[in-house]
C-alpha positions as a Markdown table, in Angstrom:
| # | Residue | x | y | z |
|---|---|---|---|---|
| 1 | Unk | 13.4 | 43.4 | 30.9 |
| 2 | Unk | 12.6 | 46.5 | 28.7 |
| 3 | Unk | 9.4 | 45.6 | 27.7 |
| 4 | Unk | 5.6 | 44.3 | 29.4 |
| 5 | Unk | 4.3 | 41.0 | 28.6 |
| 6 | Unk | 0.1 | 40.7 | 29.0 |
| 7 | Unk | -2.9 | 38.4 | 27.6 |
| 8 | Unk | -5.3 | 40.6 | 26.2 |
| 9 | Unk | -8.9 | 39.2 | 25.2 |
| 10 | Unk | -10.3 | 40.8 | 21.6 |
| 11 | Unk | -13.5 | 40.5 | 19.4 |
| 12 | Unk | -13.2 | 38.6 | 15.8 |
| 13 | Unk | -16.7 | 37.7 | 14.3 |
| 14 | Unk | -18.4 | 37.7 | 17.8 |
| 15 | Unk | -15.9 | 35.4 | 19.2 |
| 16 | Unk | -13.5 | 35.9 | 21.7 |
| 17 | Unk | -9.4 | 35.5 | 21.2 |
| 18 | Unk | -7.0 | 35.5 | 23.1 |
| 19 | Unk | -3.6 | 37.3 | 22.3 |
| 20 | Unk | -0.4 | 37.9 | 23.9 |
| 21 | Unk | 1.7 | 41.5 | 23.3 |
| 22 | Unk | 4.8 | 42.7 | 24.2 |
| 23 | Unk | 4.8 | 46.1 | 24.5 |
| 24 | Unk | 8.9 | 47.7 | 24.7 |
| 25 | Unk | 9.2 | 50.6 | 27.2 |
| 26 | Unk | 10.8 | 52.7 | 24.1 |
| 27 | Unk | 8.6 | 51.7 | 21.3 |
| 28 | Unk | 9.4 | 51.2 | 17.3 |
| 29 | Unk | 6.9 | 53.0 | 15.0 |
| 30 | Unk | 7.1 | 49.4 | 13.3 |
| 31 | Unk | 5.0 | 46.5 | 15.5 |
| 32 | Unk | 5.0 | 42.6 | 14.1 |
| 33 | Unk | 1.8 | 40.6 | 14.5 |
| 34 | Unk | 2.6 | 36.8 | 14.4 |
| 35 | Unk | 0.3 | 34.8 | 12.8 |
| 36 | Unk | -0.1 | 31.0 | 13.9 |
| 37 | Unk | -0.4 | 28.0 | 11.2 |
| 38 | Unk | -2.5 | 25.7 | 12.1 |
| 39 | Unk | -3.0 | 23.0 | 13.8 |
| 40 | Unk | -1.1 | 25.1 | 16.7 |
| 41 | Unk | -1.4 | 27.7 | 19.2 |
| 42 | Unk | 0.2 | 31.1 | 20.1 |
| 43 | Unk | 3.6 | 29.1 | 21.7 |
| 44 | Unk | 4.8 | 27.7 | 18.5 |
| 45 | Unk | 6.8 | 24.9 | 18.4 |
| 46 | Unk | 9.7 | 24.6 | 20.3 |
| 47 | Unk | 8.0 | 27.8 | 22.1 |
| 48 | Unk | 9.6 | 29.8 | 18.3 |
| 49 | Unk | 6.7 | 32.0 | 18.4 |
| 50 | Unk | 7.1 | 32.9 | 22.3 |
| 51 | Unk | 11.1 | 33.5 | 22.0 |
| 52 | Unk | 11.1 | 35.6 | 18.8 |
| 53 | Unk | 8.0 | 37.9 | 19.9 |
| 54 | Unk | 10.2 | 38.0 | 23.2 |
| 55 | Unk | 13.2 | 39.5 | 21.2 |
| 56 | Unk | 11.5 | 41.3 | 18.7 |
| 57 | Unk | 10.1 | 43.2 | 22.2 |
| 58 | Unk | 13.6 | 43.6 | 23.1 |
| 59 | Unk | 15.0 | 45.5 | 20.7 |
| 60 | Unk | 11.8 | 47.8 | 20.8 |
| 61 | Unk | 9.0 | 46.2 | 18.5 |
| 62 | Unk | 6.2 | 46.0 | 19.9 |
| 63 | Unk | 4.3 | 42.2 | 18.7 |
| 64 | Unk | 1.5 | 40.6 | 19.0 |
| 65 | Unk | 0.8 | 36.5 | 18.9 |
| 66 | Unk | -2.5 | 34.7 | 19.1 |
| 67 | Unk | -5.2 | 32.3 | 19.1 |
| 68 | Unk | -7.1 | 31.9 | 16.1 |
| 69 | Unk | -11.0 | 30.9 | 16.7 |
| 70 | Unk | -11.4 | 27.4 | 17.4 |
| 71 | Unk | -7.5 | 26.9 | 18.9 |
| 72 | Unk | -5.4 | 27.2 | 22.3 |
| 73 | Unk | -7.7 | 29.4 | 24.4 |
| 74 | Unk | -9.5 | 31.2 | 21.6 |
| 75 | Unk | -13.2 | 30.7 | 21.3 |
| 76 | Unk | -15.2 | 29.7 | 18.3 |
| 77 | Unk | -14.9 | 27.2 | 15.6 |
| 78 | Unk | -11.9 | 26.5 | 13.8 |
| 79 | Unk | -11.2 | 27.5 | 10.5 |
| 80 | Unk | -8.7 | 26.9 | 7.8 |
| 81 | Unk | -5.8 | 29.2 | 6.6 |
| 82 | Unk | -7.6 | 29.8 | 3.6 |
| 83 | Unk | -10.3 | 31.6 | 6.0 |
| 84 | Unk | -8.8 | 33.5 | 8.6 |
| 85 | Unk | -8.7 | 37.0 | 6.9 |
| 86 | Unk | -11.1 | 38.3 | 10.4 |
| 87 | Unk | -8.6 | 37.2 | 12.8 |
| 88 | Unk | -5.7 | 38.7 | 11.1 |
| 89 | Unk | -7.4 | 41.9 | 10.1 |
| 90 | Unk | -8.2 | 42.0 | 14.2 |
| 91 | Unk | -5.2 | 41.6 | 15.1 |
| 92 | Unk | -3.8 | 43.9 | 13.4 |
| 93 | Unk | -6.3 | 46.3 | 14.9 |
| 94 | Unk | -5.6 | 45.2 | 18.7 |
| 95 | Unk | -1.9 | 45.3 | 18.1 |
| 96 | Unk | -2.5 | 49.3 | 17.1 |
| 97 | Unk | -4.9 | 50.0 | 19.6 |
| 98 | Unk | -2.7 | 48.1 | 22.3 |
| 99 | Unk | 0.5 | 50.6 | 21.2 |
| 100 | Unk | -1.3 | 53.7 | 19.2 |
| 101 | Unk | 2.2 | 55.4 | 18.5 |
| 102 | Unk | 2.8 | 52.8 | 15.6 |
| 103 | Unk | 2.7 | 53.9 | 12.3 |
| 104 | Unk | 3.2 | 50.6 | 10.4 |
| 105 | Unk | 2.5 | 46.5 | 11.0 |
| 106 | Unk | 4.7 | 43.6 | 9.6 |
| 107 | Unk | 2.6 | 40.2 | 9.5 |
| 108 | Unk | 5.2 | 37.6 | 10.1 |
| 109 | Unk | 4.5 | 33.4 | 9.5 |
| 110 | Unk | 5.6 | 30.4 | 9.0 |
| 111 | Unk | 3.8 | 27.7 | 6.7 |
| 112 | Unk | 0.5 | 27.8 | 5.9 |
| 113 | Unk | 0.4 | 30.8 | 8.0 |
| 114 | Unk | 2.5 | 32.8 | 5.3 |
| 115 | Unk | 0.4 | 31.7 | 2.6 |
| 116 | Unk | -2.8 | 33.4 | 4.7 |
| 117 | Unk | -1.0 | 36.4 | 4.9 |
| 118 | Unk | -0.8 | 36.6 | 1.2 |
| 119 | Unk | -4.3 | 35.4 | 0.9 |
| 120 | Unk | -5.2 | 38.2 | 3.8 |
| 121 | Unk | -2.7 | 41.0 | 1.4 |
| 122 | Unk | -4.3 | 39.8 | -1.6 |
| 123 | Unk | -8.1 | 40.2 | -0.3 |
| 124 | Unk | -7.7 | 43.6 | 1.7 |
| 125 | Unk | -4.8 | 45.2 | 0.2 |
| 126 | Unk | -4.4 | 46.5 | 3.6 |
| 127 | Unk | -2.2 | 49.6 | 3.6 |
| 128 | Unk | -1.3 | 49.5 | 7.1 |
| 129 | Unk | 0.7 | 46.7 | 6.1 |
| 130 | Unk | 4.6 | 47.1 | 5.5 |
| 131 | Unk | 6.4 | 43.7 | 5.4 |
| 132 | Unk | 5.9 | 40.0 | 5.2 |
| 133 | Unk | 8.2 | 38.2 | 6.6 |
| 134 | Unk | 7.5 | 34.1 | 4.9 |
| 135 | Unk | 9.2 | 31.2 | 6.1 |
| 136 | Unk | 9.1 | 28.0 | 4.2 |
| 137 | Unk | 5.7 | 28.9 | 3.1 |
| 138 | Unk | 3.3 | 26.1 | 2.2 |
| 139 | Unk | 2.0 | 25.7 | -2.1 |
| 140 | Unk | 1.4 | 22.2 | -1.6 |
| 141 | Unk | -1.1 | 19.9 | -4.1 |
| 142 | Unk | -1.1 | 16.5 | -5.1 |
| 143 | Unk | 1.3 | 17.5 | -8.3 |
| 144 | Unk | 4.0 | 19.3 | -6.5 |
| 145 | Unk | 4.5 | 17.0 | -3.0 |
| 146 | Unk | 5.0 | 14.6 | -6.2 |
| 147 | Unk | 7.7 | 16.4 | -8.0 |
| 148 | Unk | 9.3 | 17.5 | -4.9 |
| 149 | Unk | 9.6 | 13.9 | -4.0 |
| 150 | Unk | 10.5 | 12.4 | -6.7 |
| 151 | Unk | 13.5 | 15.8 | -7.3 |
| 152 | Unk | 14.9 | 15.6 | -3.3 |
| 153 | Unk | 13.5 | 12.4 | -1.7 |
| 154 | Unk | 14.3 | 9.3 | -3.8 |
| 155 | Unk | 17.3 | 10.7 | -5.6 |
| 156 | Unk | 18.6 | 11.6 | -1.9 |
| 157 | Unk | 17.4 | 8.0 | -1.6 |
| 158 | Unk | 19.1 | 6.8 | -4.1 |
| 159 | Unk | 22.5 | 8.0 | -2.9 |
| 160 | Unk | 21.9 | 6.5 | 1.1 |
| 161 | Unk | 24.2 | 3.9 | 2.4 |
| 162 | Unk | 21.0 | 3.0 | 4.6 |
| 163 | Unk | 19.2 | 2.6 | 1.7 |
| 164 | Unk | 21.3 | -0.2 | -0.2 |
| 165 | Unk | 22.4 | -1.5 | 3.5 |
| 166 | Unk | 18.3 | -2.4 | 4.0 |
| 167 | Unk | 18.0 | -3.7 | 0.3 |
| 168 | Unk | 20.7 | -6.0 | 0.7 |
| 169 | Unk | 19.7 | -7.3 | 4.1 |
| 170 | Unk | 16.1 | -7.9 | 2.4 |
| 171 | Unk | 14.9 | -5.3 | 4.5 |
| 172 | Unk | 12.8 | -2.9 | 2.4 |
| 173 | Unk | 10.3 | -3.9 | -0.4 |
| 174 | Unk | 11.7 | -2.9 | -3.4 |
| 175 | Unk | 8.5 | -3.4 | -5.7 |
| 176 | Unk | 6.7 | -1.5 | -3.1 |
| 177 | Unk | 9.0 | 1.0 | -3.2 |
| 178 | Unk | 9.1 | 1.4 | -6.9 |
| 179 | Unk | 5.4 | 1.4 | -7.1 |
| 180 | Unk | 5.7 | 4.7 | -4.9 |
| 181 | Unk | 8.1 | 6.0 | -7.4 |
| 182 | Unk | 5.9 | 5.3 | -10.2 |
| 183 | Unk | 2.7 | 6.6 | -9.1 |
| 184 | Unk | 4.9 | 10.4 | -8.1 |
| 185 | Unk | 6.2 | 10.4 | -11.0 |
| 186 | Unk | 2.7 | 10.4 | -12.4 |
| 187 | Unk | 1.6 | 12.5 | -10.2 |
| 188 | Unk | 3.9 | 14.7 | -11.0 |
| 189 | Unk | 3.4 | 15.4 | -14.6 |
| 190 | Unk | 0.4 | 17.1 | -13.5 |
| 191 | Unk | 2.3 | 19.5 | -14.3 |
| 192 | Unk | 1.2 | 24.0 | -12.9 |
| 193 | Unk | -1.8 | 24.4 | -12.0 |
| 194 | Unk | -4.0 | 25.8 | -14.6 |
| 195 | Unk | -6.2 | 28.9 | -14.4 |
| 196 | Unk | -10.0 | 28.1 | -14.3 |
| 197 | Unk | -12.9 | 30.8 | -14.3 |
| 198 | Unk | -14.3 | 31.3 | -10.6 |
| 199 | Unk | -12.6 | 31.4 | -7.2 |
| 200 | Unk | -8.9 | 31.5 | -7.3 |
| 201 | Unk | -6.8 | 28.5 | -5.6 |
| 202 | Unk | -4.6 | 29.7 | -3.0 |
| 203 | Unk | -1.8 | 28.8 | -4.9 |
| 204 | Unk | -2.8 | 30.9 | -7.7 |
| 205 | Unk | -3.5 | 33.9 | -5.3 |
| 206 | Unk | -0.1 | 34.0 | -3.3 |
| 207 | Unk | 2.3 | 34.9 | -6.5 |
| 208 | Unk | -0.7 | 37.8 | -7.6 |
| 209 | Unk | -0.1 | 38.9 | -4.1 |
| 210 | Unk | 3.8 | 39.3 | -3.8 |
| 211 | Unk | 3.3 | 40.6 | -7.3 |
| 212 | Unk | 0.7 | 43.4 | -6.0 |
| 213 | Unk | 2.2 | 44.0 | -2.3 |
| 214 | Unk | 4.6 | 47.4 | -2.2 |
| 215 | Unk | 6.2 | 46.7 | 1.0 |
| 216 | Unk | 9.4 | 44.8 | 2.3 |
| 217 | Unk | 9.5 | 41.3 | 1.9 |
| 218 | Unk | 11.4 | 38.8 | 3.7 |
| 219 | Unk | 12.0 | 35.2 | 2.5 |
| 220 | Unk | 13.3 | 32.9 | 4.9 |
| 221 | Unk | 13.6 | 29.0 | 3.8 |
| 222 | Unk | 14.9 | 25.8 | 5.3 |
| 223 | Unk | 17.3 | 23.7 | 3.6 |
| 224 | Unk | 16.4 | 20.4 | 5.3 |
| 225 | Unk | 12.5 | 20.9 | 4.6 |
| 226 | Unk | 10.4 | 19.2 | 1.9 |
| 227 | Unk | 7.8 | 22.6 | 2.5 |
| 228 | Unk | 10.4 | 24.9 | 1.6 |
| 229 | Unk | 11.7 | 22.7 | -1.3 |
| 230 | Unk | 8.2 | 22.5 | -2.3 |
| 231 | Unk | 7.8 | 25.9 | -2.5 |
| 232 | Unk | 11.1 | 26.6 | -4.3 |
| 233 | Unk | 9.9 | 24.1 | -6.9 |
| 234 | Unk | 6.9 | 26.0 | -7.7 |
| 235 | Unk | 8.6 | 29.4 | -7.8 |
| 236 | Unk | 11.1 | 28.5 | -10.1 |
| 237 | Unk | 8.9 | 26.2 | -12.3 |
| 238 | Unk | 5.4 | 27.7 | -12.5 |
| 239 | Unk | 5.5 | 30.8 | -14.8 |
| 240 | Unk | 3.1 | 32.8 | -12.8 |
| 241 | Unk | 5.9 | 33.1 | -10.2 |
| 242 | Unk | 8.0 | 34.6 | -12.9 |
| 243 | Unk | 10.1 | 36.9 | -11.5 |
| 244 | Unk | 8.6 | 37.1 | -7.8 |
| 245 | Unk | 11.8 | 35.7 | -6.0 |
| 246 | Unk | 13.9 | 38.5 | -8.0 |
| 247 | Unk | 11.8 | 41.3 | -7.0 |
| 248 | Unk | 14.2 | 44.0 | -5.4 |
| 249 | Unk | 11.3 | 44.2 | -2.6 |
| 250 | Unk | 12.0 | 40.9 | -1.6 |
| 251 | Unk | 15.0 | 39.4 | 0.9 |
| 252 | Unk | 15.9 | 35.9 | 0.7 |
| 253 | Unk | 17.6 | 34.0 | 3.5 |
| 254 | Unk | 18.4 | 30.1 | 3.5 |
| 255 | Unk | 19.0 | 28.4 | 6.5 |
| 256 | Unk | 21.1 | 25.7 | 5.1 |
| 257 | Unk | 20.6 | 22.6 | 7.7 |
| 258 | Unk | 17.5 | 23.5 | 9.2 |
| 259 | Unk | 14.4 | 21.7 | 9.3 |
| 260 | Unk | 10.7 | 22.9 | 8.7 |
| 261 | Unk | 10.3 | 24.7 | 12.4 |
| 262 | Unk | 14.0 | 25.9 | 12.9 |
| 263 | Unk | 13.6 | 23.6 | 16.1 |
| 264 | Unk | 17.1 | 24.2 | 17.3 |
| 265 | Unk | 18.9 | 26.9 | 18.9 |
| 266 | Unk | 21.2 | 28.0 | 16.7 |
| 267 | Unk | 17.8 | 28.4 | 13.6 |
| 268 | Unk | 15.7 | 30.1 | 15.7 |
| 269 | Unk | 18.3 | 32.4 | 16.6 |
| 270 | Unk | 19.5 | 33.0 | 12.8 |
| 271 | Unk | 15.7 | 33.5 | 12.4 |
| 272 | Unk | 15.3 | 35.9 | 14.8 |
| 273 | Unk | 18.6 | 37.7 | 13.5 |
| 274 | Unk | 17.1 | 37.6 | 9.9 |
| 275 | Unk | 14.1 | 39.4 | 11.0 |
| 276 | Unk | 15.9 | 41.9 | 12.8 |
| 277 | Unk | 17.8 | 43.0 | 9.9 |
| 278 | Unk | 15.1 | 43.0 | 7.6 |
| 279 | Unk | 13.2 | 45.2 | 10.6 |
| 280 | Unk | 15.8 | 47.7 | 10.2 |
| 281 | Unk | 14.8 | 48.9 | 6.6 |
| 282 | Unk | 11.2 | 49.0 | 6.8 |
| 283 | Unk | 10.3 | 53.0 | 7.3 |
């Protein structure tokens, strides 16, 4: 093993987290600090978090992963992704202070941990910050789980042998069913969301913040995943994404036949290759 695995204890708001690093013995002027969506800890599922930060290590990166307050062995109250600026802006500190030849951090997440590390871009413009690396990041609201499920679910739905097979035997409610239809498709005329005067929404602060962020950016998404669909729906659709997924900045991957977590194998491997690669070109 070319690199040292420790938990190190740091300060956020006058509570104590816990983090785990992985320091290489022949460092990268680039280190990664994971950041956890909640509700989860440090591990990740399917231990993702653990295995990538162990290979990002290995081929010289030195990473950081941890607790946020209020979760795993962290101290303090919880708090949503919307609110976890402190604990991202800390470690981002311990990660340099842990390895002080870096030059440069990439903030790497997955769901609703991607969409705080826009909100965490968008409300520090933090210039220690080089990459974000996004996966299947989260946009959702009442209007878009609607139009996602009426666009992938009941027209995949519709197509299912299962699905006729049950209405034949007399095993699925059909007026229920249609009911459920119905009231997405109302839902879903809802329509983008519409600018108001006060604090932004997150999903009206995450497309400012691609927009504003000068780094590299790496996009990866699932193809199996409702999220990610979600997601694709609103960039494509919502004209203050305009643009954002053709920036030349930006990197898109799709993992075709992978679900939300990239719970097997074979994903988290092409994950971990993805962010390699991407690694490569940040200077």
């Amino acid at each position: 093993m070319n690199y040292r695995e420790a938990a190190i204890h740091f300060s956020c708001a006058g509570e104590e987290l816990l983090g785990i690093v992985a320091l290489p013995e022949k460092a990268s002027e680039t280190g990664i600090v994971i950041v956890v969506g909640g509700p989860q800890y440090r591990v990740g599922s399917h231990r993702q978090f653990t295995l990538l930060s162990r290979a990002l290590a290995t081929a010289g990166y030195p990473c950081l992963r941890f607790d946020h307050r209020g979760m795993g062995d962290s101290a303090g109250t919880s708090h949503s992704f919307e609110d976890i600026n402190d604990e991202i802006a800390a470690a981002i500190d311990t990660l340099l202070a842990q390895s002080p030849a870096l030059k440069r951090v990439v903030l790497w997440g997955l769901c609703d941990a991607a969409s705080a590390i826009l909100i965490y871009c968008h409300a520090t413009q933090d210039q220690r910050v080089a990459g974000l690396a996004l996966l299947n990041p989260w946009v959702r609201s009442e209007s878009t789980l609607a139009r996602t499920q009426v666009k992938h679910y009941y027209g995949q739905r519709l197509i299912s042998a299962d699905f006729w097979a049950k209405l034949f035997k007399g095993q699925l409610e059909l007026g229920k069913a249609m009911r459920g239809l119905q009231n997405n498709v109302k839902l879903a005329k809802g329509g983008a969301e519409a600018p108001h005067q006060g604090a932004l929404s997150f999903r009206q602060i995450m497309p400012q913040a691609l927009r504003k962020f000068d780094g590299r950016i790496l996009l990866i998404l699932s193809g199996k995943d409702l999220v990610a669909k979600e997601f694709l729906d609103c960039a494509t659709s919502d004209p203050s994404w305009s643009g954002i997924l053709e920036q030349s900045t930006l990197r898109r991957c799709d993992i075709a036949t992978a679900d939300h977590t990239f719970s097997s194998t074979a994903w988290r491997q092409q994950v971990d290759q993805q962010t390699l690669e991407w690694l490569g070109a940040i200077k």
